[in-house]
Short mmCIF file of C-alpha atoms in Angstrom, two decimals:
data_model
loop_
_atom_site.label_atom_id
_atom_site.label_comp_id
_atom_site.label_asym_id
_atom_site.label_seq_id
_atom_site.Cartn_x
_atom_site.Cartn_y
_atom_site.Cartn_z
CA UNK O 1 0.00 0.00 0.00
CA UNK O 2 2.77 2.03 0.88
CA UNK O 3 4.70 1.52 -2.22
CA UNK O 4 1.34 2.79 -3.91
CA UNK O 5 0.64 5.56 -2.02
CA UNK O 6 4.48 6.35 -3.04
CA UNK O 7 4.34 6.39 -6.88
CA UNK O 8 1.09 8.10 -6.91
CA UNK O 9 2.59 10.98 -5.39
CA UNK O 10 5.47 10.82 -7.85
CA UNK O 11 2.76 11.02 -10.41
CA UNK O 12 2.72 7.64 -11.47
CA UNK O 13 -0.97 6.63 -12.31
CA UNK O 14 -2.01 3.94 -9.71
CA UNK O 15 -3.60 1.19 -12.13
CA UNK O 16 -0.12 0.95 -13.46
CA UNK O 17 1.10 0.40 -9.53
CA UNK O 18 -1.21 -1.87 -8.97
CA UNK O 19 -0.64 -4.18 -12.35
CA UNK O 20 2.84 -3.82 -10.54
CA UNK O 21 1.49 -5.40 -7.90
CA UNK O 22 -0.24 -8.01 -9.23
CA UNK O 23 2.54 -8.58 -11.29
CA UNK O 24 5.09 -9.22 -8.15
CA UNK O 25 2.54 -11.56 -6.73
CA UNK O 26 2.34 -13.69 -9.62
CA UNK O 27 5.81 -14.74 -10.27
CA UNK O 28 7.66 -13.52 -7.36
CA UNK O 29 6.16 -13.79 -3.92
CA UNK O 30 5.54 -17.07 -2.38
CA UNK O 31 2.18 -18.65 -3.09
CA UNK O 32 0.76 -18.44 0.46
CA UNK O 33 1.03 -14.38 -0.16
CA UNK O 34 -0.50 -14.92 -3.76
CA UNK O 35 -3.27 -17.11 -1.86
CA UNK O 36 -3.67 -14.69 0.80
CA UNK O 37 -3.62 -11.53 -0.96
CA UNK O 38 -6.53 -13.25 -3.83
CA UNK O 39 -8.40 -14.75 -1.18
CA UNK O 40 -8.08 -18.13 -2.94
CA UNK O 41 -6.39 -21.46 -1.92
CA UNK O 42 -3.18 -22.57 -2.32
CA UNK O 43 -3.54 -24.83 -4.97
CA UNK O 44 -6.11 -22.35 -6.83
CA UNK O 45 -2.49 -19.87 -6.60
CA UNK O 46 -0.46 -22.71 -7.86
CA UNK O 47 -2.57 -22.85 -11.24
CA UNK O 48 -2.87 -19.45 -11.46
CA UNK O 49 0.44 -18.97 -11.17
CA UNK O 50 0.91 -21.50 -13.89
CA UNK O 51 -1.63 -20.17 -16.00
CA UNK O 52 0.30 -16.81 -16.25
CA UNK O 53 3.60 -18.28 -16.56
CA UNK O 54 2.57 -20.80 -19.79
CA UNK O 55 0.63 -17.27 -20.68
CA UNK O 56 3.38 -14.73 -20.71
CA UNK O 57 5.93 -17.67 -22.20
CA UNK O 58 4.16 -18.33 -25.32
CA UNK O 59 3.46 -14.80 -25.91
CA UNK O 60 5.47 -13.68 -28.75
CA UNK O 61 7.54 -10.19 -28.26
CA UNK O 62 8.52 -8.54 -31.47
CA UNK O 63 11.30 -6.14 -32.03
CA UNK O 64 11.68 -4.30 -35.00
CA UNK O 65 14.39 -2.02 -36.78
CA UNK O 66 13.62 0.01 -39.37
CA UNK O 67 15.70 0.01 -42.12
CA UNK O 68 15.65 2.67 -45.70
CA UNK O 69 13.08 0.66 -47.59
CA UNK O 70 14.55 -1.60 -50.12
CA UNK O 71 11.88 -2.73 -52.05
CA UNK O 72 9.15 -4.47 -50.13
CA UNK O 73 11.63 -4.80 -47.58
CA UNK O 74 11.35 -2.01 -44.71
CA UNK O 75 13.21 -3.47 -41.35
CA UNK O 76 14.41 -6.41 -39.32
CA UNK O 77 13.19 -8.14 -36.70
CA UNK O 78 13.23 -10.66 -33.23
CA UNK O 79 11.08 -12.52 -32.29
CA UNK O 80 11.05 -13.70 -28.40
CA UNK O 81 9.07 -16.66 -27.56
CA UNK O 82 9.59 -17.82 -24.37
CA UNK O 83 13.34 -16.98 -24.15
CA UNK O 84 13.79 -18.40 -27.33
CA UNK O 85 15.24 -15.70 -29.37
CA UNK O 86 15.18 -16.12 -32.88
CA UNK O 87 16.54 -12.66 -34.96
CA UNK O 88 17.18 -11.44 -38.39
CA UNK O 89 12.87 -11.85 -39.96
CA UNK O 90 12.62 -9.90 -42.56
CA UNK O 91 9.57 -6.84 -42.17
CA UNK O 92 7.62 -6.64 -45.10
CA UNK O 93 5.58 -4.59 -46.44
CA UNK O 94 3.14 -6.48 -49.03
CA UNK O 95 0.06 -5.49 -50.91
CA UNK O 96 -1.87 -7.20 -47.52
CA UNK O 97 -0.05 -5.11 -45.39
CA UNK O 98 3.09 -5.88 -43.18
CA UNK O 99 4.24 -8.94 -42.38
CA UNK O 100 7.42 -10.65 -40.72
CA UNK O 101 8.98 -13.27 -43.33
CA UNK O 102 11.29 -15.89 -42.45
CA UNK O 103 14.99 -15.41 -42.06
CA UNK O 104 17.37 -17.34 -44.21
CA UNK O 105 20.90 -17.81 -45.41
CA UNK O 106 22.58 -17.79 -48.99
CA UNK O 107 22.54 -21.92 -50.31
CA UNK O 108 23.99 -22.27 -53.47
CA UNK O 109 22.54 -25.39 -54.05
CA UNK O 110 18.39 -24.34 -53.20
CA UNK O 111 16.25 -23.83 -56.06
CA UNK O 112 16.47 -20.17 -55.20
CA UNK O 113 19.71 -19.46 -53.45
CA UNK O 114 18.30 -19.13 -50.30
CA UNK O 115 17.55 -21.81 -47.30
CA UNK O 116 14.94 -20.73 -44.70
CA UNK O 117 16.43 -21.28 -41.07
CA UNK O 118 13.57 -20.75 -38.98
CA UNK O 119 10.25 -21.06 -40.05
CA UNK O 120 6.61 -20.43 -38.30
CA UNK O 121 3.97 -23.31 -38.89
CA UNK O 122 1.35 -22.37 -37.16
CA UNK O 123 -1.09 -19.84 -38.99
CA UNK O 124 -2.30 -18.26 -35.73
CA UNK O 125 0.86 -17.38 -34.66
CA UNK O 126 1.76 -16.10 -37.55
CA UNK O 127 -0.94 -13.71 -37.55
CA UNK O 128 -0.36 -12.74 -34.12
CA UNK O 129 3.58 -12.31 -35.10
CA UNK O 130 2.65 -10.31 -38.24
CA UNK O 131 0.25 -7.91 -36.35
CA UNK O 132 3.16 -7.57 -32.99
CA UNK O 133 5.29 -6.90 -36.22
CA UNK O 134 3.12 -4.15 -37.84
CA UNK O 135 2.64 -2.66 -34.51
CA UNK O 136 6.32 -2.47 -33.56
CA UNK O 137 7.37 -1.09 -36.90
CA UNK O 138 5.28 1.30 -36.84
CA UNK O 139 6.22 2.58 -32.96
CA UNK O 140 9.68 2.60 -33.87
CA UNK O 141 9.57 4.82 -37.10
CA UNK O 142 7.24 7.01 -35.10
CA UNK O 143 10.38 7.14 -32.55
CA UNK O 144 12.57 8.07 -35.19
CA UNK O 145 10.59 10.60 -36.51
CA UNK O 146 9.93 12.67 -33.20
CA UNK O 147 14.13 12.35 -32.78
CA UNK O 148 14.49 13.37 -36.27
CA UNK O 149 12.31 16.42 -35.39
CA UNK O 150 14.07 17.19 -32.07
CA UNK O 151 16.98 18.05 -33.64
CA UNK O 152 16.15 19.31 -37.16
CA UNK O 153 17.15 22.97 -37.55
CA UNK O 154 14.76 25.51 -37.88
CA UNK O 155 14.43 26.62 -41.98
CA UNK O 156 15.89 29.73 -42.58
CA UNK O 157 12.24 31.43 -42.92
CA UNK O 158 11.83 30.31 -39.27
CA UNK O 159 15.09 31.81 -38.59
CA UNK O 160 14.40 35.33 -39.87
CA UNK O 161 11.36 35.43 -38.22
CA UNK O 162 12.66 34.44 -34.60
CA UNK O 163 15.58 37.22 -35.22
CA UNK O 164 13.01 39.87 -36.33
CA UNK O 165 11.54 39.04 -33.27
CA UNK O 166 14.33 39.04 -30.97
CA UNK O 167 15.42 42.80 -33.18
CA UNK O 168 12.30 44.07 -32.17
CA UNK O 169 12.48 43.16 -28.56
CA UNK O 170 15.59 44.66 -28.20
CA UNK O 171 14.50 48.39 -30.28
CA UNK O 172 11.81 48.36 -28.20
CA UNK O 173 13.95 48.22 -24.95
CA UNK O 174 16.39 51.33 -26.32
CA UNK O 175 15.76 54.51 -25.11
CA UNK O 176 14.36 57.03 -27.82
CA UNK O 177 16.83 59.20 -29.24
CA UNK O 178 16.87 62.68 -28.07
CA UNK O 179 14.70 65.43 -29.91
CA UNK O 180 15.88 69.15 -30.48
CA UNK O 181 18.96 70.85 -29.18
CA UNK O 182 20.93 68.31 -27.39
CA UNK O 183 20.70 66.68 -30.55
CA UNK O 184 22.81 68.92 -32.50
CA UNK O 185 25.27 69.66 -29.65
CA UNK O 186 26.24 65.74 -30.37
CA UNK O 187 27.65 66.53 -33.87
#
């Protein structure tokens, strides 16, 4: 509670505190606190606990680099499923949208030069990779972008307006030159 209490007034919104939470309980406290704290039984923690490890260990994690776009071909990617890393899938963009293809080495003697060295059978996962894949692509060109923007210079347009700006600021805070006779005694 404490520890909630504590990143809410560091501005941290509380649902992510309490996922947090949750989170701890699952894979890192004992199972009697898990029990306790869900008001269930201790073997009703143990499957949960299960549950949510088999859960989070088949869920794919995709991680994509954007490359210039060669082609059809617009970035690399991993792919973590359950520790098991596997890198270098190709990000596609096709006429159906983005997709991850598989990666694969030169083979001199393959019809077409090329031997596959991981490959995804299952169509569901697939999918699921393919739309992790579209999703990360996209975040990380939208990263680039806003860095690419954070340290673009201002166009020269921009420029001249800022220092006709800045000018006028500075006229303003001159005193007006003197009017009448003190004037000419100057020369």
């Amino acid at each position: 509670m404490a520890k909630t209490q504590e990143a809410a007034g560091r501005g941290a919104p509380a649902v992510d505190t309490a996922q947090e939470d949750f989170r701890r309980l699952l894979f890192e406290a004992p199972i009697a606190e898990l029990a306790e704290n869900q008001g269930i039984s201790i073997d009703e923690a143990v499957r949960l606990r299960v549950e949510q490890a088999v859960a989070e260990a088949t869920t794919p994690q995709v991680t994509v680099r954007p490359i210039e776009p060669q082609g059809k071909l617009i970035g690399f990617a991993s792919v973590n499923i359950g520790g098991v890393v596997v890198d270098d899938f190709k990000v596609v963009d096709g006429k159906n949208g983005v997709f991850l293809g598989a990666p694969s080495k030169p083979d001199p003697t393959s019809r077409t030069g090329y031997r596959t060295t991981a490959r995804v059978t299952n169509r569901d996962l697939q999918a699921q990779l393919d739309r992790a894949a579209a999703q990360g692509y996209n975040q990380a060109v939208e990263k680039l972008l806003a860095r690419a923007e954070a340290v673009r210079p201002a166009s020269i347009r921009e420029q001249m307006a800022q220092a006709a700006k800045e000018a006028g600021k500075e006229n303003a805070a001159r005193p007006a030159p003197a009017k009448g006779k003190e004037a000419r005694d100057d020369r």
